mmCIF file of C-alpha atoms and ligand atoms in Angstrom:
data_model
loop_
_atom_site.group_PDB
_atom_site.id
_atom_site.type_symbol
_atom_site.label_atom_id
_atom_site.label_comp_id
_atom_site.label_asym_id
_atom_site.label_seq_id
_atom_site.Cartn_x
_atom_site.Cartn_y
_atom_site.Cartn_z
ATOM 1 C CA UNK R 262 0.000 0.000 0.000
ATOM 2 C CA UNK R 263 2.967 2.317 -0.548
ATOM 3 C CA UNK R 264 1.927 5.597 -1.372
ATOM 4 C CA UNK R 265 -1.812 4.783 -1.434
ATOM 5 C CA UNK R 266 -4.126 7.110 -1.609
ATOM 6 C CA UNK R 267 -7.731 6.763 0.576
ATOM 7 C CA UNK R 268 -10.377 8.756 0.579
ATOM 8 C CA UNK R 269 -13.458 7.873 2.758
ATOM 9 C CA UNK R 270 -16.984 9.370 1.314
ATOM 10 C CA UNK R 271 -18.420 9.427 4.908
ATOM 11 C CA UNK R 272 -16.722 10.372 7.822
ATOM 12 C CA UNK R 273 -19.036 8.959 10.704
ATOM 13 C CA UNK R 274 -18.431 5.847 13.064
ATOM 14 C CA UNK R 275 -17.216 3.534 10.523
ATOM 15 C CA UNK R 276 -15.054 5.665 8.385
ATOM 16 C CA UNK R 277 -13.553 7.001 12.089
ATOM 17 C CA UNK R 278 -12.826 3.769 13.105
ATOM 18 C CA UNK R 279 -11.041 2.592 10.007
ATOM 19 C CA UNK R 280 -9.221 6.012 9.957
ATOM 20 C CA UNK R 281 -8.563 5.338 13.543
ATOM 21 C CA UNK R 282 -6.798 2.179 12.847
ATOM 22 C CA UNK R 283 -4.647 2.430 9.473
ATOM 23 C CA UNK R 284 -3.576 5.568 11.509
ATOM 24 C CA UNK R 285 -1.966 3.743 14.772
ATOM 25 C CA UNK R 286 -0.216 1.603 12.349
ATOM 26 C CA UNK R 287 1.483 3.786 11.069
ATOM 27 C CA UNK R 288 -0.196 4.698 7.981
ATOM 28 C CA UNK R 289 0.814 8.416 6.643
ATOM 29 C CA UNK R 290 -2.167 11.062 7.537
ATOM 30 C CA UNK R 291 -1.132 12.668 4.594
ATOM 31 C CA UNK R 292 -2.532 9.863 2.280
ATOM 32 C CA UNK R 293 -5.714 9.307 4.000
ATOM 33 C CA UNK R 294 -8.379 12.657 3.026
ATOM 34 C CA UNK R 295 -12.435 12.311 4.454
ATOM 35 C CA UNK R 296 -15.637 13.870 2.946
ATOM 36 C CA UNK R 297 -19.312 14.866 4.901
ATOM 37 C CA UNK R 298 -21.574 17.089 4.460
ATOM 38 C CA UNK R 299 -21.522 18.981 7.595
ATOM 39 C CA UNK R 300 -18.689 20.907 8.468
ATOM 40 C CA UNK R 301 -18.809 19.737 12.177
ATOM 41 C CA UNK R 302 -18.243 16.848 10.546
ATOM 42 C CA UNK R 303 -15.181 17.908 8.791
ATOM 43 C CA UNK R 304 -13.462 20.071 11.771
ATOM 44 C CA UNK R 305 -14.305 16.891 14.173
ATOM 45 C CA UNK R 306 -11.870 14.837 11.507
ATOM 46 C CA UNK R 307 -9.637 16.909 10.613
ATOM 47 C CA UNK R 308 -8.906 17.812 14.467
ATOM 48 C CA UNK R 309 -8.996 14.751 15.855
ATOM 49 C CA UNK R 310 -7.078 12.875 12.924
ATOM 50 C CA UNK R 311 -4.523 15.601 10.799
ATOM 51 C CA UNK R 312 -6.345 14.363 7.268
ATOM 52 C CA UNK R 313 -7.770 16.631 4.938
ATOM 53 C CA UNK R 314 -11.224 17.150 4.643
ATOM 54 C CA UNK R 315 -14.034 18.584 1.950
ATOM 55 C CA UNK R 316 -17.636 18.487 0.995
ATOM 56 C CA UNK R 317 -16.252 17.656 -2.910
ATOM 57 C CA UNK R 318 -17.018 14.265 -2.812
ATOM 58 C CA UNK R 319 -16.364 13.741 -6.806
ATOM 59 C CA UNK R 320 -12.099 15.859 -5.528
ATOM 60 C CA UNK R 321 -11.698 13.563 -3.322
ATOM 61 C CA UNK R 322 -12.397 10.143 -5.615
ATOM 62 C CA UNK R 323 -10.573 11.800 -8.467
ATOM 63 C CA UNK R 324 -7.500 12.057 -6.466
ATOM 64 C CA UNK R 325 -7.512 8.645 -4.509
ATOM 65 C CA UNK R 326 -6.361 4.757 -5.489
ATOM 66 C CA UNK R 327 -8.690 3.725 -3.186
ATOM 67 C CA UNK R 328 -12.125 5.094 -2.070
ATOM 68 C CA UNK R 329 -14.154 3.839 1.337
ATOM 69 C CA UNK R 330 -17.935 4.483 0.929
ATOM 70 C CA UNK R 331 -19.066 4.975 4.285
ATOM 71 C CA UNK R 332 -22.314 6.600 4.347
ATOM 72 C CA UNK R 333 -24.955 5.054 4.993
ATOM 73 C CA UNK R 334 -26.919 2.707 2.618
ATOM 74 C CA UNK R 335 -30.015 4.588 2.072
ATOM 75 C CA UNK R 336 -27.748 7.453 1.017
ATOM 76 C CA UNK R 337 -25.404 5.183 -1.339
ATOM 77 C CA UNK R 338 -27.096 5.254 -4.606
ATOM 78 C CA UNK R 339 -27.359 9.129 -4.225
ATOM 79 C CA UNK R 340 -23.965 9.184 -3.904
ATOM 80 C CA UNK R 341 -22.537 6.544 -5.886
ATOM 81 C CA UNK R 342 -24.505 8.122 -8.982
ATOM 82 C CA UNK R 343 -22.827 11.553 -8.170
ATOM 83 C CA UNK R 344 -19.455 10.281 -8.027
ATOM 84 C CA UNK R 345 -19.653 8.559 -11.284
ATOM 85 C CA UNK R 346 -17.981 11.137 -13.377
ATOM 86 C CA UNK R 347 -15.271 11.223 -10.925
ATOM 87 C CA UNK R 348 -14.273 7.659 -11.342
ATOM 88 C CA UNK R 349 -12.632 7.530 -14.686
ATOM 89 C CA UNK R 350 -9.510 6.591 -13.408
ATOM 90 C CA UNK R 351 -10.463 3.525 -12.191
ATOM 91 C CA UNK R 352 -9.887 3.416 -7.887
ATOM 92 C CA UNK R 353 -10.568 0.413 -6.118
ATOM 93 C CA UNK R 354 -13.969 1.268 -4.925
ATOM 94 C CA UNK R 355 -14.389 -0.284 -1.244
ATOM 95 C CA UNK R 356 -18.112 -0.394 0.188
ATOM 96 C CA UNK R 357 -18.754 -1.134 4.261
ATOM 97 C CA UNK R 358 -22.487 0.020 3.477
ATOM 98 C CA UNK R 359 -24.710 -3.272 4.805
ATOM 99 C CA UNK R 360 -26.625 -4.610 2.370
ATOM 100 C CA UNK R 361 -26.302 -2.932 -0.970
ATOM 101 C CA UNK R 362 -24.718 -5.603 -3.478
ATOM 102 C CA UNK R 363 -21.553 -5.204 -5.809
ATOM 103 C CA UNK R 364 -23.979 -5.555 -9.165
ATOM 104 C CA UNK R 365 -25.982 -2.190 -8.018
ATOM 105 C CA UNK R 366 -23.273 -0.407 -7.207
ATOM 106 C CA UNK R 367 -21.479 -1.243 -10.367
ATOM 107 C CA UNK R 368 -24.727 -0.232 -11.700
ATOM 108 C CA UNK R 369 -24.697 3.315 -10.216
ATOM 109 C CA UNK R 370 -20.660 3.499 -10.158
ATOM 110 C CA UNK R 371 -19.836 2.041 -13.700
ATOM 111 C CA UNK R 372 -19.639 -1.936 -14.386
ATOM 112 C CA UNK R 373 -16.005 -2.083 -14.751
ATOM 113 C CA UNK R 374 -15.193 -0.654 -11.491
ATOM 114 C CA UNK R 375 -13.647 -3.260 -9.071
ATOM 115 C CA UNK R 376 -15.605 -3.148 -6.110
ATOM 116 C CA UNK R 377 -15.187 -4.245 -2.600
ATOM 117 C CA UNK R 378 -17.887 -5.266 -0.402
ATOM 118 C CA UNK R 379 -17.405 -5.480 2.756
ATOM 119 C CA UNK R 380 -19.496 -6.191 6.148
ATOM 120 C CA UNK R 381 -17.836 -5.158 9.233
ATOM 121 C CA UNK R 382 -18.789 -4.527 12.805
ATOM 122 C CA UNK R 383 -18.464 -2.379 15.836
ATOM 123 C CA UNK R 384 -16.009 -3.453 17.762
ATOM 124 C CA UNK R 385 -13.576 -2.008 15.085
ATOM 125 C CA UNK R 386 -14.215 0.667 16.677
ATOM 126 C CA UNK R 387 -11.542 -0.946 19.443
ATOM 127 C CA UNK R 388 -9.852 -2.401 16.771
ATOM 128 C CA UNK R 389 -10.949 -5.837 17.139
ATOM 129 C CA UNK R 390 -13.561 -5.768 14.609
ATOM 130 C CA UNK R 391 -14.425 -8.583 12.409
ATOM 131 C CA UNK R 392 -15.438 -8.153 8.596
ATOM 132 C CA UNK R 393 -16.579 -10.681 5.649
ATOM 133 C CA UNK R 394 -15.079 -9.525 2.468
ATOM 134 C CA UNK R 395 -16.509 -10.176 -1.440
ATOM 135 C CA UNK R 396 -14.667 -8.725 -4.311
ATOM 136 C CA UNK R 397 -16.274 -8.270 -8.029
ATOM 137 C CA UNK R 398 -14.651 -10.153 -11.164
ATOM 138 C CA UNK R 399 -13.107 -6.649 -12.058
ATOM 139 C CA UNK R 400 -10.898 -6.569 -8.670
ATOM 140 C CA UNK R 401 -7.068 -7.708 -8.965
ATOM 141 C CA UNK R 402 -5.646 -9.775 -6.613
ATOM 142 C CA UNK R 403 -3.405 -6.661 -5.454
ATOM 143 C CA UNK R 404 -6.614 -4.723 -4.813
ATOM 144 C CA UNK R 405 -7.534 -7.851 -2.987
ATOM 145 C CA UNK R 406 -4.516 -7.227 -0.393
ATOM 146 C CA UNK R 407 -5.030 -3.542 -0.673
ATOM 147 C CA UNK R 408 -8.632 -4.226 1.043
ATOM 148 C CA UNK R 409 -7.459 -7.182 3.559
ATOM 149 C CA UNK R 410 -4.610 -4.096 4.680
ATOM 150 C CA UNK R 411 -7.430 -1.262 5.155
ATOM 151 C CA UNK R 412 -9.835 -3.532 7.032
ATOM 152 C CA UNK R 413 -7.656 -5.392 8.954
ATOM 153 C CA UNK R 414 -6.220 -2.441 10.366
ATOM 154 C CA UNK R 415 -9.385 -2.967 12.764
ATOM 155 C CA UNK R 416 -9.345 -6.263 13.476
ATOM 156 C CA UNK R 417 -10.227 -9.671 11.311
ATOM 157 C CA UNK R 418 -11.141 -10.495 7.676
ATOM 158 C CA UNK R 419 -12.817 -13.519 6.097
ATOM 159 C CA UNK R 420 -12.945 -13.655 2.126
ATOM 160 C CA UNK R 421 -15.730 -15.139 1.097
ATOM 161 C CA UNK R 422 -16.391 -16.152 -2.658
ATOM 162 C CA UNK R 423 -20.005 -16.001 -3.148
ATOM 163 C CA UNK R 424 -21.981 -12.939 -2.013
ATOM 164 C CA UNK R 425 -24.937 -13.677 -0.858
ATOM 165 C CA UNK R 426 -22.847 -15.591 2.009
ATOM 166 C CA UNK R 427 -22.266 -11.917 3.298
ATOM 167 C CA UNK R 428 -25.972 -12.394 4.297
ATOM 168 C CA UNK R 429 -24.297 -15.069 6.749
ATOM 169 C CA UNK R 430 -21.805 -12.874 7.901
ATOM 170 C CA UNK R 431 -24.321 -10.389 8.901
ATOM 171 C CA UNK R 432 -26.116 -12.848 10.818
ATOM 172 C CA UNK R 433 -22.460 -14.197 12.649
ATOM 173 C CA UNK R 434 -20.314 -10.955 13.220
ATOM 174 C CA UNK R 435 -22.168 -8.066 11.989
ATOM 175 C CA UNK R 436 -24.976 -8.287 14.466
ATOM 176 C CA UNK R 437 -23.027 -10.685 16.643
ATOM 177 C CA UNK R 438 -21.736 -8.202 19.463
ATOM 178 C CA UNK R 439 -25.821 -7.221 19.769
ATOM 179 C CA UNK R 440 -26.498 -10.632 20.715
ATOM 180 C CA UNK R 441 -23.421 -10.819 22.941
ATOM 181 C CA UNK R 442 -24.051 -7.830 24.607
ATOM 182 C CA UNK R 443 -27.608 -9.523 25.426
ATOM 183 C CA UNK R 444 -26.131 -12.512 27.153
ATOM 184 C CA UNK R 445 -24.534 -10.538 28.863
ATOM 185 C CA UNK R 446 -27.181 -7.934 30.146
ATOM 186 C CA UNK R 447 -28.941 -11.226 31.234
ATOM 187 C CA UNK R 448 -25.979 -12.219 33.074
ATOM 188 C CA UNK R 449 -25.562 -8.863 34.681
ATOM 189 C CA UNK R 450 -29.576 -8.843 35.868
ATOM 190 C CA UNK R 451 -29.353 -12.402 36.997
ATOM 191 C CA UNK R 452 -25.734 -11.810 38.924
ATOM 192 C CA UNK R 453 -27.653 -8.739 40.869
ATOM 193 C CA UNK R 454 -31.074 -11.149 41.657
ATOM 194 C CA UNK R 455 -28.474 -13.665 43.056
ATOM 195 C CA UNK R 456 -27.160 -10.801 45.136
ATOM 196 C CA UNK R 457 -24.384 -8.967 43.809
ATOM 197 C CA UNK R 458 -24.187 -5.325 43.379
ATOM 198 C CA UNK R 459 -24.954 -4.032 39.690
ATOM 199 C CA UNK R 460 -21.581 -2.716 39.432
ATOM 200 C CA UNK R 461 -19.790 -5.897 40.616
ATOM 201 C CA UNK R 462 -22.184 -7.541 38.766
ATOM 202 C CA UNK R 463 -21.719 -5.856 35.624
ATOM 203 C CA UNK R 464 -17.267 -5.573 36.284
ATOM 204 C CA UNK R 465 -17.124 -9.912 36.386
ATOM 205 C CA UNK R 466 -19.607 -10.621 33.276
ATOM 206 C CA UNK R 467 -17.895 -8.021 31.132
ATOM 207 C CA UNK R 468 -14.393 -9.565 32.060
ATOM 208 C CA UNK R 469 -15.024 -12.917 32.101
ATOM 209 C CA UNK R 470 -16.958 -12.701 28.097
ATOM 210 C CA UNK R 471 -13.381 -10.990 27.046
ATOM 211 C CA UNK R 472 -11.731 -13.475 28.867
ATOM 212 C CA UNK R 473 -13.715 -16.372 27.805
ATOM 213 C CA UNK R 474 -12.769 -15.126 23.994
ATOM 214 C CA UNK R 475 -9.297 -14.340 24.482
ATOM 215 C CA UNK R 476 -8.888 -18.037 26.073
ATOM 216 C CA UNK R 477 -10.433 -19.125 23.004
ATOM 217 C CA UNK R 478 -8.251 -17.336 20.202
ATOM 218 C CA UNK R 479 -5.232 -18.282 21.907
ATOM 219 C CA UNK R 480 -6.286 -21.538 22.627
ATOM 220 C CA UNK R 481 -5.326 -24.904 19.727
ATOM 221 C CA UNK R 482 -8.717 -26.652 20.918
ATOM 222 C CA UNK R 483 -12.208 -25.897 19.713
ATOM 223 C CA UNK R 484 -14.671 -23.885 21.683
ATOM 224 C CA UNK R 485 -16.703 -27.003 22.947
ATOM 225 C CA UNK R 486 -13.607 -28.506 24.249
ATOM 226 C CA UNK R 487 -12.997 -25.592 25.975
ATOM 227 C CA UNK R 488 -16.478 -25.568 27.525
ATOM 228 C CA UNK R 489 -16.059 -29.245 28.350
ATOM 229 C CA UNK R 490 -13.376 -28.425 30.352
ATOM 230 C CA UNK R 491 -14.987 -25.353 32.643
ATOM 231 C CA UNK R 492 -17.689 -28.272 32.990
ATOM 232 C CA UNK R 493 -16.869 -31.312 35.632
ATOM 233 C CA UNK R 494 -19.240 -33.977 35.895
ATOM 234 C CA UNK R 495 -21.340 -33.466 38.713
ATOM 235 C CA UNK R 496 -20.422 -29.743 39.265
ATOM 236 C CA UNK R 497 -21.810 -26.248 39.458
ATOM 237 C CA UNK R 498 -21.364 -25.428 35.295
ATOM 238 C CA UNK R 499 -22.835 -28.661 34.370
ATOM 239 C CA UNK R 500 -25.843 -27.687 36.381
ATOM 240 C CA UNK R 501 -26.012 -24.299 34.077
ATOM 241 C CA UNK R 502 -25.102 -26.012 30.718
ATOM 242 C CA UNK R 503 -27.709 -28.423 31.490
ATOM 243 C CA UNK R 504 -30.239 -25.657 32.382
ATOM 244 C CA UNK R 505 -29.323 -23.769 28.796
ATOM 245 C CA UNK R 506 -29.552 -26.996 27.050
ATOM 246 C CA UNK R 507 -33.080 -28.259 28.311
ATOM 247 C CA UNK R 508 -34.437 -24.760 27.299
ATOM 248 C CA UNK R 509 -33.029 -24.693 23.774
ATOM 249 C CA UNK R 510 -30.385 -22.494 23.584
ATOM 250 C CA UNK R 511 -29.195 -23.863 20.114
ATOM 251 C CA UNK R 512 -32.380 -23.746 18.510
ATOM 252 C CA UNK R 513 -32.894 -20.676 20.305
ATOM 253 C CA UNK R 514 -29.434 -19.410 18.631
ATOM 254 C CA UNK R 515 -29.892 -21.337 15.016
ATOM 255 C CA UNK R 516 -33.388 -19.412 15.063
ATOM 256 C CA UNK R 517 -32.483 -16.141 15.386
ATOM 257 C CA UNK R 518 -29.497 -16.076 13.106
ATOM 258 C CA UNK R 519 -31.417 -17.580 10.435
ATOM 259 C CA UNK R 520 -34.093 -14.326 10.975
ATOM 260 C CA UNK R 521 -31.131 -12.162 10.992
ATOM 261 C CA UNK R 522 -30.006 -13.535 7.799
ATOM 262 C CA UNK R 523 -33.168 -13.508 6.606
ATOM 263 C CA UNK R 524 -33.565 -10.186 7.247
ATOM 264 C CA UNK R 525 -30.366 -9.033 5.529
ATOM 265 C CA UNK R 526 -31.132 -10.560 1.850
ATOM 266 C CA UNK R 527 -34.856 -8.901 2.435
ATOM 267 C CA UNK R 528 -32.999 -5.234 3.165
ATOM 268 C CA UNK R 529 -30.444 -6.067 0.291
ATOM 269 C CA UNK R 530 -33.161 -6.640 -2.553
ATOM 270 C CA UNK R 531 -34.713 -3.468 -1.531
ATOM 271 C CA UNK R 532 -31.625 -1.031 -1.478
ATOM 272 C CA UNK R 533 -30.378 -2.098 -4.467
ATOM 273 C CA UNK R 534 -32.916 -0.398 -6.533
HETATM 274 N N1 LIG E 726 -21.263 1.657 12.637
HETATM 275 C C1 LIG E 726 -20.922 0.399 12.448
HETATM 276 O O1 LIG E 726 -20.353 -0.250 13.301
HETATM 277 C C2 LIG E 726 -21.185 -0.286 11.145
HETATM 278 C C3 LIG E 726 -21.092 -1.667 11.093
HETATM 279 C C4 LIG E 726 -21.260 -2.284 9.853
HETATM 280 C C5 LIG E 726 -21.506 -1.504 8.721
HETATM 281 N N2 LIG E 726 -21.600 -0.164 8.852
HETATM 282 C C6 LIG E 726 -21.874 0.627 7.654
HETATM 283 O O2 LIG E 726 -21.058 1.768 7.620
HETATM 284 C C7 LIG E 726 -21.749 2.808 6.947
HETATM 285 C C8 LIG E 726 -21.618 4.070 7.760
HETATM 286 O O3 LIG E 726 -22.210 3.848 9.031
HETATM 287 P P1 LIG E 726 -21.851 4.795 10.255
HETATM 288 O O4 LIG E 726 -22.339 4.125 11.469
HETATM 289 O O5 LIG E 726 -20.422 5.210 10.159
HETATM 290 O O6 LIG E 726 -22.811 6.050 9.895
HETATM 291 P P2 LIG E 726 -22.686 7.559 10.385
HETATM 292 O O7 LIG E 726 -21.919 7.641 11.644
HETATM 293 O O8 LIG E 726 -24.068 8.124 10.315
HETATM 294 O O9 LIG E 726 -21.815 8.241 9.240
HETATM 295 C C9 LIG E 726 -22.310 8.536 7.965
HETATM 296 C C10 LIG E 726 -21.438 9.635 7.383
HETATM 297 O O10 LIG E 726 -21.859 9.865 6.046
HETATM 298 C C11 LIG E 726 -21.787 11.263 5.825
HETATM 299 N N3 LIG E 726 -22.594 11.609 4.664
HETATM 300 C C12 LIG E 726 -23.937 11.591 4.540
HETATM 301 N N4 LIG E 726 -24.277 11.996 3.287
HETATM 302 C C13 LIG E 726 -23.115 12.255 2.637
HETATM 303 C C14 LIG E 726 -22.797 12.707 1.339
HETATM 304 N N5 LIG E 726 -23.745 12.984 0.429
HETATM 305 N N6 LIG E 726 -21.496 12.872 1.016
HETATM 306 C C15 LIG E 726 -20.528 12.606 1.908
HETATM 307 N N7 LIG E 726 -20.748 12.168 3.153
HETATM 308 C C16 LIG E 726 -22.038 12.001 3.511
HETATM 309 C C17 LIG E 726 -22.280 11.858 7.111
HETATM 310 O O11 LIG E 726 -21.887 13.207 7.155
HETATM 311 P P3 LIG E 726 -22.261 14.162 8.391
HETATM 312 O O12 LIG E 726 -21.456 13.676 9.536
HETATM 313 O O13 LIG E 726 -21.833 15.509 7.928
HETATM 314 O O14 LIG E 726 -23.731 14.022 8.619
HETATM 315 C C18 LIG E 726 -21.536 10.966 8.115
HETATM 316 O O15 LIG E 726 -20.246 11.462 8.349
HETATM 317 C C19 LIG E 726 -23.198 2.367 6.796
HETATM 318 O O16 LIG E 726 -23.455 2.093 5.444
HETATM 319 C C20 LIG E 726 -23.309 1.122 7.634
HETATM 320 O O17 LIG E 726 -24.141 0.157 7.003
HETATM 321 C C21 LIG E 726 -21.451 0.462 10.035
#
């Protein structure tokens, strides 16, 4: 990525966070410009980052390799049709708008634009996001890496060669930390009706679900291994694990991400026209 230049159209959460990241590794400020369209927007950036800044979407594209849409998908075809003219040159267009597919933006961008789409999450927001990745036929495999380098600067990336699987994606890590963040709200209510204060309460589940997932990405056996062995026969996690598995929990689980994905194909056929 030597000498790359980014542009992000959108300069809200996501754009922030990816800024965020390429920045702490090192990547030069200098390459990296940001649009919006309010200027609060702009000084917030440009303050808190050192990047230049405009409301010229169509400047910015013309003089980037690479441009990051990051508004948000009900503005995208707006957009994308605007910055058509601006995208002669041929950047690697890269897309972390949910739902909107590579054939409609190619349709509002130009068809032999390599695209990028991508579904990422919140936590890259800490850096320790996690994103699915589809490219179009018209990306190279160097545009490939480009995109692997710009979102893994917040956390993980998972290439996936049909695109419709982003659908799954969505369902897994997209709205993933929602669902995690309910387990552990449950946790947190059900720690303070056994008797522990809300704060105490709220200090052990939060550390013990980043524990529990650091233990598992630096561990060489599976998750239900890992489980298995939290779990002695006859002890007090086999009475819980018991308890979760007599009400359901992986239906419960299979259910809901099925809706989720559901959900996301449903949104996707009706932002792409
Ligand atoms: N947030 C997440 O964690 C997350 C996760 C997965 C995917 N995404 C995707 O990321 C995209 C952005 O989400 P977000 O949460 O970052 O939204 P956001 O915070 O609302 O940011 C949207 C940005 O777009 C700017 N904008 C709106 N219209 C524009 C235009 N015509 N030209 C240039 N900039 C324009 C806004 O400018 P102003 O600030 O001036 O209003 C704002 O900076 C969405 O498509 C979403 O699906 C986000």
């Amino acid at each position: 990525m030597n000498n790359t230049r980014l542009t992000f159209i959108g300069a809200g959460n996501m754009a922030r966070a990816i800024i965020g990241g390429l920045l702490a590794k090192g990547y030069p400020a200098d390459l990296i410009s940001a649009s919006a369209t309010r200027q609060e927007t702009l000084d917030t950036v440009s303050n808190q980052f050192g990047i230049a800044t405009s409301t010229d979407n169509r400047a910015l594209a013309q003089a980037a390799d690479v441009v990051v849409l990051a508004v948000k998908p009900q503005m995208l075809k707006t957009v994308a049709l605007d910055l058509q003219p601006a995208l002669g040159h041929k950047p690697l267009i890269i897309s972390v708008a949910a739902g909107i597919t590579t054939q409609s933006m190619g349709e509002w961008l130009g068809v032999d634009q390599a695209i990028v789409r991508s579904m990422p999450n919140t936590p890259s927001q800490v850096q320790t996001g996690a994103a699915g990745l589809f490219a179009n036929a018209n990306t190279s495999t160097e545009q490939r890496q480009t995109a692997s380098q710009i979102l893994g600067a917040v956390g993980v990336v998972q290439w996936l060669d049909d695109e419709p699987l982003l659908n799954a994606v969505t369902a897994v890590s997209g709205s993933g930390p929602a669902y995690f963040f309910l387990m552990m709200e449950a946790m947190i209510d059900a720690a303070v009706d056994l008797g522990l204060s809300r704060d105490c309460a709220t200090d052990l589940t939060l550390q013990t679900a980043l524990g529990a997932a650091m233990l598992a990405k630096n561990s060489d056996v599976d998750v239900a291994e890992l489980r298995r062995r939290v779990t002695s026969p006859k002890g007090t996690t086999e009475q819980a694990i018991k308890s979760f598995e007599a009400d359901g929990i992986r239906t419960m689980v299979s259910r809901a991400m099925k809706a989720c994905a559901d959900r996301s194909l449903e949104l996707s056929e009706q932002l792409g026209r």
